[in-house]
PDB file of C-alpha atoms and ligand atoms in Angstrom:
ATOM      1  CA  MET A 832      83.711  87.849  88.848  1.00  0.00           C
ATOM      2  CA  ILE A 833      87.254  88.231  90.289  1.00  0.00           C
ATOM      3  CA  LYS A 834      87.141  86.462  93.809  1.00  0.00           C
ATOM      4  CA  VAL A 835      89.242  88.445  96.277  1.00  0.00           C
ATOM      5  CA  VAL A 836      90.384  87.580  99.847  1.00  0.00           C
ATOM      6  CA  VAL A 837      91.737  90.320 102.130  1.00  0.00           C
ATOM      7  CA  ALA A 838      94.193  89.724 104.644  1.00  0.00           C
ATOM      8  CA  GLY A 839      94.525  92.064 107.522  1.00  0.00           C
ATOM      9  CA  ALA A 840      90.950  92.932 106.937  1.00  0.00           C
ATOM     10  CA  LEU A 841      90.331  94.540 110.224  1.00  0.00           C
ATOM     11  CA  GLY A 842      93.126  96.967 109.900  1.00  0.00           C
ATOM     12  CA  LYS A 843      93.015 100.468 108.667  1.00  0.00           C
ATOM     13  CA  MET A 844      93.976  99.582 105.035  1.00  0.00           C
ATOM     14  CA  GLY A 845      92.232  96.210 105.116  1.00  0.00           C
ATOM     15  CA  GLN A 846      88.881  97.815 105.934  1.00  0.00           C
ATOM     16  CA  GLU A 847      89.320 100.396 103.295  1.00  0.00           C
ATOM     17  CA  SER A 848      90.205  97.711 100.688  1.00  0.00           C
ATOM     18  CA  CYS A 849      87.154  95.542 101.663  1.00  0.00           C
ATOM     19  CA  LYS A 850      84.929  98.483 101.001  1.00  0.00           C
ATOM     20  CA  ALA A 851      86.587  99.226  97.819  1.00  0.00           C
ATOM     21  CA  ILE A 852      86.326  95.582  96.524  1.00  0.00           C
ATOM     22  CA  VAL A 853      82.665  95.344  97.517  1.00  0.00           C
ATOM     23  CA  ASN A 854      81.939  98.546  95.516  1.00  0.00           C
ATOM     24  CA  ALA A 855      84.106  97.438  92.351  1.00  0.00           C
ATOM     25  CA  GLU A 856      82.403  96.111  89.447  1.00  0.00           C
ATOM     26  CA  GLY A 857      83.285  92.586  88.555  1.00  0.00           C
ATOM     27  CA  MET A 858      84.792  91.776  91.950  1.00  0.00           C
ATOM     28  CA  GLN A 859      83.550  89.802  94.944  1.00  0.00           C
ATOM     29  CA  LEU A 860      84.886  89.981  98.470  1.00  0.00           C
ATOM     30  CA  ALA A 861      85.011  86.386  98.899  1.00  0.00           C
ATOM     31  CA  GLY A 862      87.010  86.245 102.315  1.00  0.00           C
ATOM     32  CA  ALA A 863      88.310  88.310 105.066  1.00  0.00           C
ATOM     33  CA  VAL A 864      91.219  87.230 107.359  1.00  0.00           C
ATOM     34  CA  ASP A 865      92.643  88.855 110.468  1.00  0.00           C
ATOM     35  CA  SER A 866      94.263  87.531 113.562  1.00  0.00           C
ATOM     36  CA  ARG A 867      92.074  89.815 115.761  1.00  0.00           C
ATOM     37  CA  ASP A 868      89.526  87.102 115.842  1.00  0.00           C
ATOM     38  CA  SER A 869      86.053  88.472 115.771  1.00  0.00           C
ATOM     39  CA  GLY A 870      83.486  85.942 114.673  1.00  0.00           C
ATOM     40  CA  HIS A 871      81.674  89.000 113.244  1.00  0.00           C
ATOM     41  CA  THR A 872      81.057  89.592 109.612  1.00  0.00           C
ATOM     42  CA  ILE A 873      83.363  92.039 107.739  1.00  0.00           C
ATOM     43  CA  GLY A 874      80.111  93.903 106.690  1.00  0.00           C
ATOM     44  CA  THR A 875      79.418  94.993 110.237  1.00  0.00           C
ATOM     45  CA  TYR A 876      83.028  96.673 110.301  1.00  0.00           C
ATOM     46  CA  ILE A 877      82.684  98.413 107.053  1.00  0.00           C
ATOM     47  CA  GLY A 878      79.113  99.690 107.407  1.00  0.00           C
ATOM     48  CA  LYS A 879      77.741  97.253 104.902  1.00  0.00           C
ATOM     49  CA  PRO A 880      75.720  94.725 106.883  1.00  0.00           C
ATOM     50  CA  GLU A 881      74.593  92.958 103.763  1.00  0.00           C
ATOM     51  CA  VAL A 882      78.244  91.669 103.126  1.00  0.00           C
ATOM     52  CA  ASN A 883      77.859  88.372 104.975  1.00  0.00           C
ATOM     53  CA  VAL A 884      81.577  87.272 105.023  1.00  0.00           C
ATOM     54  CA  THR A 885      82.670  86.093 108.394  1.00  0.00           C
ATOM     55  CA  VAL A 886      86.210  87.178 109.555  1.00  0.00           C
ATOM     56  CA  SER A 887      88.591  84.246 109.949  1.00  0.00           C
ATOM     57  CA  GLY A 888      92.050  83.947 111.361  1.00  0.00           C
ATOM     58  CA  ASP A 889      93.084  81.018 109.061  1.00  0.00           C
ATOM     59  CA  LEU A 890      94.282  82.109 105.651  1.00  0.00           C
ATOM     60  CA  GLU A 891      94.929  78.544 104.343  1.00  0.00           C
ATOM     61  CA  GLN A 892      91.445  77.384 105.323  1.00  0.00           C
ATOM     62  CA  VAL A 893      89.890  80.464 103.727  1.00  0.00           C
ATOM     63  CA  ILE A 894      91.773  79.713 100.466  1.00  0.00           C
ATOM     64  CA  ARG A 895      90.681  76.171 100.544  1.00  0.00           C
ATOM     65  CA  ASP A 896      87.004  77.046 101.173  1.00  0.00           C
ATOM     66  CA  VAL A 897      86.554  79.919  98.638  1.00  0.00           C
ATOM     67  CA  ARG A 898      89.330  79.327  96.000  1.00  0.00           C
ATOM     68  CA  PRO A 899      89.950  82.945  95.451  1.00  0.00           C
ATOM     69  CA  ASP A 900      91.590  84.508  92.497  1.00  0.00           C
ATOM     70  CA  VAL A 901      93.543  87.186  94.283  1.00  0.00           C
ATOM     71  CA  LEU A 902      94.876  87.639  97.795  1.00  0.00           C
ATOM     72  CA  VAL A 903      95.104  91.358  98.999  1.00  0.00           C
ATOM     73  CA  ASP A 904      97.423  91.698 101.892  1.00  0.00           C
ATOM     74  CA  PHE A 905      97.627  94.699 104.288  1.00  0.00           C
ATOM     75  CA  THR A 906      99.087  92.930 107.506  1.00  0.00           C
ATOM     76  CA  ARG A 907     102.536  93.537 108.842  1.00  0.00           C
ATOM     77  CA  PRO A 908     106.280  92.616 108.104  1.00  0.00           C
ATOM     78  CA  GLY A 909     106.860  89.092 109.458  1.00  0.00           C
ATOM     79  CA  VAL A 910     103.342  87.975 108.405  1.00  0.00           C
ATOM     80  CA  VAL A 911     103.137  89.062 104.951  1.00  0.00           C
ATOM     81  CA  GLN A 912     105.915  86.600 103.751  1.00  0.00           C
ATOM     82  CA  ARG A 913     104.112  83.511 104.893  1.00  0.00           C
ATOM     83  CA  HIS A 914     100.918  84.911 103.233  1.00  0.00           C
ATOM     84  CA  ILE A 915     102.708  85.372 100.050  1.00  0.00           C
ATOM     85  CA  GLU A 916     104.009  81.899  99.945  1.00  0.00           C
ATOM     86  CA  ILE A 917     100.622  80.305 100.880  1.00  0.00           C
ATOM     87  CA  ALA A 918      99.103  82.243  98.039  1.00  0.00           C
ATOM     88  CA  ILE A 919     101.560  81.486  95.358  1.00  0.00           C
ATOM     89  CA  ASN A 920     101.750  77.883  96.289  1.00  0.00           C
ATOM     90  CA  ALA A 921      97.816  77.742  96.222  1.00  0.00           C
ATOM     91  CA  GLY A 922      97.744  79.507  92.749  1.00  0.00           C
ATOM     92  CA  VAL A 923      96.279  82.502  94.141  1.00  0.00           C
ATOM     93  CA  ARG A 924      97.698  85.845  92.959  1.00  0.00           C
ATOM     94  CA  PRO A 925      99.046  87.959  95.656  1.00  0.00           C
ATOM     95  CA  VAL A 926      98.481  91.775  95.499  1.00  0.00           C
ATOM     96  CA  ILE A 927     100.444  93.007  98.338  1.00  0.00           C
ATOM     97  CA  GLY A 928     100.482  96.386 100.078  1.00  0.00           C
ATOM     98  CA  THR A 929     102.266  95.459 103.286  1.00  0.00           C
ATOM     99  CA  THR A 930     105.685  97.108 103.389  1.00  0.00           C
ATOM    100  CA  GLY A 931     108.927  96.408 105.260  1.00  0.00           C
ATOM    101  CA  MET A 932     110.304  93.365 103.040  1.00  0.00           C
ATOM    102  CA  ASN A 933     113.843  93.476 101.900  1.00  0.00           C
ATOM    103  CA  ALA A 934     115.096  93.261  98.396  1.00  0.00           C
ATOM    104  CA  GLU A 935     116.173  89.527  98.807  1.00  0.00           C
ATOM    105  CA  GLU A 936     112.787  88.733 100.055  1.00  0.00           C
ATOM    106  CA  ILE A 937     111.049  90.337  97.187  1.00  0.00           C
ATOM    107  CA  GLU A 938     113.434  88.607  94.761  1.00  0.00           C
ATOM    108  CA  ARG A 939     112.702  85.186  96.268  1.00  0.00           C
ATOM    109  CA  PHE A 940     108.925  85.593  95.717  1.00  0.00           C
ATOM    110  CA  VAL A 941     109.500  86.911  92.159  1.00  0.00           C
ATOM    111  CA  GLN A 942     111.334  83.679  91.484  1.00  0.00           C
ATOM    112  CA  LEU A 943     108.767  81.418  93.227  1.00  0.00           C
ATOM    113  CA  ALA A 944     105.834  83.165  91.193  1.00  0.00           C
ATOM    114  CA  SER A 945     107.674  82.638  88.091  1.00  0.00           C
ATOM    115  CA  ALA A 946     108.215  78.980  88.877  1.00  0.00           C
ATOM    116  CA  GLN A 947     104.715  78.459  89.716  1.00  0.00           C
ATOM    117  CA  ARG A 948     103.424  80.801  86.711  1.00  0.00           C
ATOM    118  CA  VAL A 949     101.415  82.876  89.018  1.00  0.00           C
ATOM    119  CA  GLY A 950     100.701  86.547  88.482  1.00  0.00           C
ATOM    120  CA  GLY A 951     101.019  89.227  91.360  1.00  0.00           C
ATOM    121  CA  LEU A 952     102.133  92.499  92.570  1.00  0.00           C
ATOM    122  CA  ILE A 953     104.102  93.930  95.524  1.00  0.00           C
ATOM    123  CA  ALA A 954     103.445  97.569  95.681  1.00  0.00           C
ATOM    124  CA  PRO A 955     105.008  99.839  98.562  1.00  0.00           C
ATOM    125  CA  ASN A 956     102.445 102.453  97.351  1.00  0.00           C
ATOM    126  CA  PHE A 957      99.095 102.344  95.555  1.00  0.00           C
ATOM    127  CA  ALA A 958      98.599 106.064  95.503  1.00  0.00           C
ATOM    128  CA  ILE A 959      98.866 106.982  91.787  1.00  0.00           C
ATOM    129  CA  GLY A 960      99.937 110.450  92.769  1.00  0.00           C
ATOM    130  CA  ALA A 961     102.809 109.061  94.723  1.00  0.00           C
ATOM    131  CA  LEU A 962     104.035 106.997  91.706  1.00  0.00           C
ATOM    132  CA  LEU A 963     104.138 110.198  89.662  1.00  0.00           C
ATOM    133  CA  MET A 964     106.052 111.974  92.509  1.00  0.00           C
ATOM    134  CA  ILE A 965     108.716 109.236  92.142  1.00  0.00           C
ATOM    135  CA  LYS A 966     108.685 109.457  88.306  1.00  0.00           C
ATOM    136  CA  PHE A 967     109.005 113.264  88.419  1.00  0.00           C
ATOM    137  CA  ALA A 968     111.650 113.064  91.185  1.00  0.00           C
ATOM    138  CA  THR A 969     113.670 110.563  89.188  1.00  0.00           C
ATOM    139  CA  GLU A 970     113.537 112.876  86.131  1.00  0.00           C
ATOM    140  CA  ALA A 971     114.543 115.926  88.220  1.00  0.00           C
ATOM    141  CA  ALA A 972     117.515 113.995  89.647  1.00  0.00           C
ATOM    142  CA  LYS A 973     119.075 113.877  86.269  1.00  0.00           C
ATOM    143  CA  PHE A 974     119.407 117.772  86.547  1.00  0.00           C
ATOM    144  CA  PHE A 975     119.508 118.264  90.366  1.00  0.00           C
ATOM    145  CA  PRO A 976     121.672 115.438  91.876  1.00  0.00           C
ATOM    146  CA  HIS A 977     121.693 117.056  95.348  1.00  0.00           C
ATOM    147  CA  VAL A 978     118.510 115.739  97.105  1.00  0.00           C
ATOM    148  CA  GLU A 979     116.912 114.785 100.380  1.00  0.00           C
ATOM    149  CA  ILE A 980     113.857 113.150 101.075  1.00  0.00           C
ATOM    150  CA  ILE A 981     111.377 113.765 103.972  1.00  0.00           C
ATOM    151  CA  GLU A 982     108.623 111.325 104.583  1.00  0.00           C
ATOM    152  CA  LEU A 983     105.878 111.796 107.009  1.00  0.00           C
ATOM    153  CA  HIS A 984     103.471 109.214 108.526  1.00  0.00           C
ATOM    154  CA  HIS A 985     101.139 108.512 111.382  1.00  0.00           C
ATOM    155  CA  ASP A 986     102.794 107.342 114.573  1.00  0.00           C
ATOM    156  CA  GLN A 987     101.543 103.793 114.425  1.00  0.00           C
ATOM    157  CA  LYS A 988     103.647 102.877 111.332  1.00  0.00           C
ATOM    158  CA  MET A 989     106.234 100.144 112.151  1.00  0.00           C
ATOM    159  CA  ASP A 990     108.992 100.544 109.609  1.00  0.00           C
ATOM    160  CA  ALA A 991     111.046 103.451 108.724  1.00  0.00           C
ATOM    161  CA  PRO A 992     111.931 104.796 106.183  1.00  0.00           C
ATOM    162  CA  SER A 993     108.721 104.045 104.334  1.00  0.00           C
ATOM    163  CA  GLY A 994     108.629 101.644 101.309  1.00  0.00           C
ATOM    164  CA  THR A 995     107.817 104.746  99.178  1.00  0.00           C
ATOM    165  CA  ALA A 996     111.012 106.576 100.364  1.00  0.00           C
ATOM    166  CA  MET A 997     112.988 103.573  99.734  1.00  0.00           C
ATOM    167  CA  LYS A 998     111.621 103.221  96.291  1.00  0.00           C
ATOM    168  CA  THR A 999     112.119 106.920  95.632  1.00  0.00           C
ATOM    169  CA  ALA A1000     115.772 106.693  96.880  1.00  0.00           C
ATOM    170  CA  GLU A1001     116.540 103.744  94.760  1.00  0.00           C
ATOM    171  CA  SER A1002     115.093 105.127  91.636  1.00  0.00           C
ATOM    172  CA  ILE A1003     117.011 108.426  92.084  1.00  0.00           C
ATOM    173  CA  ALA A1004     120.229 106.468  92.864  1.00  0.00           C
ATOM    174  CA  ALA A1005     119.874 104.535  89.470  1.00  0.00           C
ATOM    175  CA  VAL A1006     120.027 107.701  87.494  1.00  0.00           C
ATOM    176  CA  ARG A1007     122.603 109.780  89.593  1.00  0.00           C
ATOM    177  CA  GLY A1008     124.717 107.077  91.199  1.00  0.00           C
ATOM    178  CA  HIS A1009     126.343 107.161  94.661  1.00  0.00           C
ATOM    179  CA  MET A1010     127.271 110.632  95.458  1.00  0.00           C
ATOM    180  CA  SER A1011     128.511 112.251  98.531  1.00  0.00           C
ATOM    181  CA  GLN A1012     126.617 115.733  99.093  1.00  0.00           C
ATOM    182  CA  GLY A1013     126.856 118.155 101.805  1.00  0.00           C
ATOM    183  CA  MET A1014     129.822 119.295 103.920  1.00  0.00           C
ATOM    184  CA  PRO A1015     132.249 116.305 104.161  1.00  0.00           C
ATOM    185  CA  SER A1016     133.481 117.358 107.647  1.00  0.00           C
ATOM    186  CA  GLU A1017     129.857 117.992 109.125  1.00  0.00           C
ATOM    187  CA  PHE A1018     129.256 116.184 112.451  1.00  0.00           C
ATOM    188  CA  GLU A1019     125.938 115.463 114.373  1.00  0.00           C
ATOM    189  CA  LYS A1020     125.419 117.119 117.702  1.00  0.00           C
ATOM    190  CA  ILE A1021     122.403 114.596 118.260  1.00  0.00           C
ATOM    191  CA  GLU A1022     122.782 111.187 116.776  1.00  0.00           C
ATOM    192  CA  GLY A1023     120.748 110.666 113.728  1.00  0.00           C
ATOM    193  CA  VAL A1024     119.762 114.198 113.320  1.00  0.00           C
ATOM    194  CA  ARG A1025     120.980 114.189 109.673  1.00  0.00           C
ATOM    195  CA  GLY A1026     118.662 111.360 108.835  1.00  0.00           C
ATOM    196  CA  GLY A1027     119.417 107.924 107.224  1.00  0.00           C
ATOM    197  CA  ASN A1028     122.134 107.737 104.500  1.00  0.00           C
ATOM    198  CA  PHE A1029     121.066 105.867 101.302  1.00  0.00           C
ATOM    199  CA  GLU A1030     123.655 106.091  98.545  1.00  0.00           C
ATOM    200  CA  GLY A1031     124.728 109.489  99.946  1.00  0.00           C
ATOM    201  CA  MET A1032     121.247 111.011 100.129  1.00  0.00           C
ATOM    202  CA  ARG A1033     119.563 111.671 103.382  1.00  0.00           C
ATOM    203  CA  ILE A1034     116.153 110.251 104.186  1.00  0.00           C
ATOM    204  CA  HIS A1035     114.216 111.719 107.166  1.00  0.00           C
ATOM    205  CA  SER A1036     111.136 109.978 108.742  1.00  0.00           C
ATOM    206  CA  VAL A1037     108.602 111.884 110.587  1.00  0.00           C
ATOM    207  CA  ARG A1038     106.071 110.004 112.691  1.00  0.00           C
ATOM    208  CA  LEU A1039     103.145 112.000 114.216  1.00  0.00           C
ATOM    209  CA  PRO A1040      99.404 111.463 114.875  1.00  0.00           C
ATOM    210  CA  GLY A1041      97.360 113.404 112.291  1.00  0.00           C
ATOM    211  CA  PHE A1042      99.484 112.287 109.243  1.00  0.00           C
ATOM    212  CA  VAL A1043      98.458 109.621 106.800  1.00  0.00           C
ATOM    213  CA  ALA A1044     101.232 109.136 104.238  1.00  0.00           C
ATOM    214  CA  HIS A1045     103.212 112.200 102.884  1.00  0.00           C
ATOM    215  CA  GLN A1046     106.578 112.747 101.040  1.00  0.00           C
ATOM    216  CA  GLU A1047     108.548 115.528  99.909  1.00  0.00           C
ATOM    217  CA  VAL A1048     111.607 115.356  97.705  1.00  0.00           C
ATOM    218  CA  ILE A1049     113.804 118.357  97.928  1.00  0.00           C
ATOM    219  CA  PHE A1050     116.301 119.134  95.201  1.00  0.00           C
ATOM    220  CA  GLY A1051     118.939 121.854  95.741  1.00  0.00           C
ATOM    221  CA  GLY A1052     120.868 123.609  92.730  1.00  0.00           C
ATOM    222  CA  ILE A1053     122.787 126.779  92.402  1.00  0.00           C
ATOM    223  CA  GLY A1054     120.369 129.600  93.455  1.00  0.00           C
ATOM    224  CA  GLN A1055     117.301 127.498  93.349  1.00  0.00           C
ATOM    225  CA  THR A1056     115.410 124.558  94.890  1.00  0.00           C
ATOM    226  CA  LEU A1057     112.787 122.260  93.490  1.00  0.00           C
ATOM    227  CA  SER A1058     110.300 120.532  95.912  1.00  0.00           C
ATOM    228  CA  ILE A1059     108.064 117.651  94.680  1.00  0.00           C
ATOM    229  CA  ARG A1060     105.546 116.636  97.252  1.00  0.00           C
ATOM    230  CA  HIS A1061     102.652 114.168  97.535  1.00  0.00           C
ATOM    231  CA  ASP A1062     100.034 113.777 100.106  1.00  0.00           C
ATOM    232  CA  SER A1063      97.615 111.070 100.884  1.00  0.00           C
ATOM    233  CA  ILE A1064      95.160 112.755 102.944  1.00  0.00           C
ATOM    234  CA  SER A1065      92.919 109.682 103.422  1.00  0.00           C
ATOM    235  CA  ARG A1066      93.467 105.928 102.832  1.00  0.00           C
ATOM    236  CA  GLU A1067      90.941 106.219  99.903  1.00  0.00           C
ATOM    237  CA  SER A1068      93.881 107.539  98.008  1.00  0.00           C
ATOM    238  CA  PHE A1069      95.248 104.041  97.600  1.00  0.00           C
ATOM    239  CA  MET A1070      92.044 102.482  96.325  1.00  0.00           C
ATOM    240  CA  PRO A1071      91.964 103.311  92.693  1.00  0.00           C
ATOM    241  CA  GLY A1072      95.422 101.865  92.329  1.00  0.00           C
ATOM    242  CA  LEU A1073      94.614  98.653  94.373  1.00  0.00           C
ATOM    243  CA  ILE A1074      91.397  98.051  92.322  1.00  0.00           C
ATOM    244  CA  LEU A1075      93.481  98.482  89.016  1.00  0.00           C
ATOM    245  CA  ALA A1076      96.204  96.039  90.377  1.00  0.00           C
ATOM    246  CA  VAL A1077      93.596  93.395  91.195  1.00  0.00           C
ATOM    247  CA  ARG A1078      92.331  93.512  87.482  1.00  0.00           C
ATOM    248  CA  LYS A1079      95.849  93.628  86.043  1.00  0.00           C
ATOM    249  CA  VAL A1080      97.344  90.644  87.945  1.00  0.00           C
ATOM    250  CA  MET A1081      94.525  88.500  86.430  1.00  0.00           C
ATOM    251  CA  ALA A1082      96.477  88.696  83.037  1.00  0.00           C
ATOM    252  CA  LEU A1083     100.027  88.196  84.553  1.00  0.00           C
ATOM    253  CA  ASP A1084     102.137  84.917  85.016  1.00  0.00           C
ATOM    254  CA  HIS A1085     104.805  86.604  86.943  1.00  0.00           C
ATOM    255  CA  LEU A1086     105.063  88.874  90.153  1.00  0.00           C
ATOM    256  CA  VAL A1087     105.795  92.572  89.389  1.00  0.00           C
ATOM    257  CA  TYR A1088     107.377  94.941  92.067  1.00  0.00           C
ATOM    258  CA  GLY A1089     105.809  98.330  91.932  1.00  0.00           C
ATOM    259  CA  LEU A1090     102.504  99.375  90.539  1.00  0.00           C
ATOM    260  CA  GLU A1091     104.336 101.882  88.303  1.00  0.00           C
ATOM    261  CA  ASN A1092     105.293  98.887  86.202  1.00  0.00           C
ATOM    262  CA  LEU A1093     101.655  98.131  85.509  1.00  0.00           C
ATOM    263  CA  LEU A1094     100.686 101.773  85.209  1.00  0.00           C
ATOM    264  CA  PHE A1095     103.390 103.332  82.958  1.00  0.00           C
ATOM    265  CA  GLU A1096     104.185 100.187  80.864  1.00  0.00           C
TER     266      GLU A1096
HETATM  267  P1  LIG B1386      96.925  98.046 110.888  1.00  0.00           P
HETATM  268  O1  LIG B1386      97.779  97.788 111.918  1.00  0.00           O
HETATM  269  O2  LIG B1386      95.797  98.988 110.921  1.00  0.00           O
HETATM  270  O3  LIG B1386      96.325  96.790 110.235  1.00  0.00           O
HETATM  271  C1  LIG B1386      97.039  95.527 110.098  1.00  0.00           C
HETATM  272  C2  LIG B1386      96.157  94.379 110.304  1.00  0.00           C
HETATM  273  O4  LIG B1386      96.609  93.161 110.059  1.00  0.00           O
HETATM  274  C3  LIG B1386      95.535  94.401 111.758  1.00  0.00           C
HETATM  275  O5  LIG B1386      94.141  94.304 111.738  1.00  0.00           O
HETATM  276  C4  LIG B1386      96.093  93.133 112.332  1.00  0.00           C
HETATM  277  O6  LIG B1386      95.278  92.437 113.259  1.00  0.00           O
HETATM  278  C5  LIG B1386      96.300  92.194 111.115  1.00  0.00           C
HETATM  279  N1  LIG B1386      97.165  91.121 111.287  1.00  0.00           N
HETATM  280  C6  LIG B1386      98.331  91.220 112.098  1.00  0.00           C
HETATM  281  N2  LIG B1386      98.926  89.890 112.093  1.00  0.00           N
HETATM  282  C7  LIG B1386      98.019  89.051 111.232  1.00  0.00           C
HETATM  283  C8  LIG B1386      98.101  87.721 110.935  1.00  0.00           C
HETATM  284  N3  LIG B1386      99.128  86.948 111.368  1.00  0.00           N
HETATM  285  N4  LIG B1386      97.235  87.231 110.121  1.00  0.00           N
HETATM  286  C9  LIG B1386      96.195  88.066 109.708  1.00  0.00           C
HETATM  287  N5  LIG B1386      96.048  89.351 110.100  1.00  0.00           N
HETATM  288  C10 LIG B1386      97.012  89.908 110.798  1.00  0.00           C
HETATM  289  O7  LIG B1386      97.994  98.596 109.525  1.00  0.00           O
HETATM  290  P2  LIG B1386      97.656  99.429 108.420  1.00  0.00           P
HETATM  291  O8  LIG B1386      97.705 100.931 108.656  1.00  0.00           O
HETATM  292  O9  LIG B1386      96.394  98.905 107.732  1.00  0.00           O
HETATM  293  O10 LIG B1386      98.847  99.039 107.357  1.00  0.00           O
HETATM  294  C11 LIG B1386      99.069  97.726 107.033  1.00  0.00           C
HETATM  295  C12 LIG B1386     100.244  97.567 106.193  1.00  0.00           C
HETATM  296  O11 LIG B1386      99.942  98.276 104.832  1.00  0.00           O
HETATM  297  C13 LIG B1386     101.607  98.176 106.705  1.00  0.00           C
HETATM  298  O12 LIG B1386     102.726  97.473 106.277  1.00  0.00           O
HETATM  299  C14 LIG B1386     101.612  99.569 105.995  1.00  0.00           C
HETATM  300  O13 LIG B1386     102.998 100.142 105.840  1.00  0.00           O
HETATM  301  C15 LIG B1386     101.047  99.200 104.695  1.00  0.00           C
HETATM  302  N6  LIG B1386     100.603 100.368 103.790  1.00  0.00           N
HETATM  303  C16 LIG B1386     100.704 100.066 102.507  1.00  0.00           C
HETATM  304  C17 LIG B1386     100.108 100.981 101.558  1.00  0.00           C
HETATM  305  C18 LIG B1386     100.483 100.992 100.155  1.00  0.00           C
HETATM  306  O14 LIG B1386      99.970 101.778  99.344  1.00  0.00           O
HETATM  307  N7  LIG B1386     101.119  99.791  99.657  1.00  0.00           N
HETATM  308  C19 LIG B1386      99.506 102.250 102.072  1.00  0.00           C
HETATM  309  C20 LIG B1386      99.236 102.189 103.607  1.00  0.00           C
HETATM  310  C21 LIG B1386      99.799 101.356 104.300  1.00  0.00           C
END
């Protein structure tokens, strides 16, 4: 039985994760952590009253009490860093969905996990369709180097661009390099209207109620365009990838960045 603690358990992703872990064969939801102190059991939140795990505000205490195998984290930037450190130092494998960490922070955790020989995963996107989108977009960029990325999310999202857009842009930049595209003398009549500039490609972040997580990668060539689009229309879309990750980290002794490195190995 893989014992899993979920941090951010009362959040949108946290609740979905708790449900998925309870339903997954060979997994046990051993703890639920959230700073929105409740005193209630997580079961009452996820419509499974039989799940008798009280929500706690203290991750270190929960780890000492239940000695989990894996920590799943869907909290927020600024919190997740501390959680990863606590987990790795306690020998608990982190499976991190929280986005917004920079490359230096991720590298520091990769080093820490290797030093402690603890497996783990930081995944900006657990939706398998989104990973395929990145893979296909990277392939397309070899033939269509002119590209812009539009990502669309719900309006409560804290970071922009999304972790998935960053990952897509990094992956495309690795095959096409830095490139200036568009009109060199173009100017913005409204600041920021052309989006953020990553290695010469533009990223646009849309934030509106009604969206979950969506992204379109648009390539322009002579006389043709190619669009590769992925839509997560519900948070359930992230769960098959999350459950797969929880199983896979059990056999790792280092921290991996990106679920694609466990999927397409
Ligand atoms: P949310 O605001 O609904 O949930 C965050 C939860 O974390 C809240 O319940 C909050 O109380 C809790 N929290 C905040 N500080 C805490 C602390 N110090 N200790 C314990 N709990 C704390 O947000 P969400 O929509 O569920 O998203 C959470 C994160 O997951 C974001 O970073 C988001 O970008 C990311 N996300 C990742 C994926 C993926 O596939 N990797 C998919 C969707 C969202």
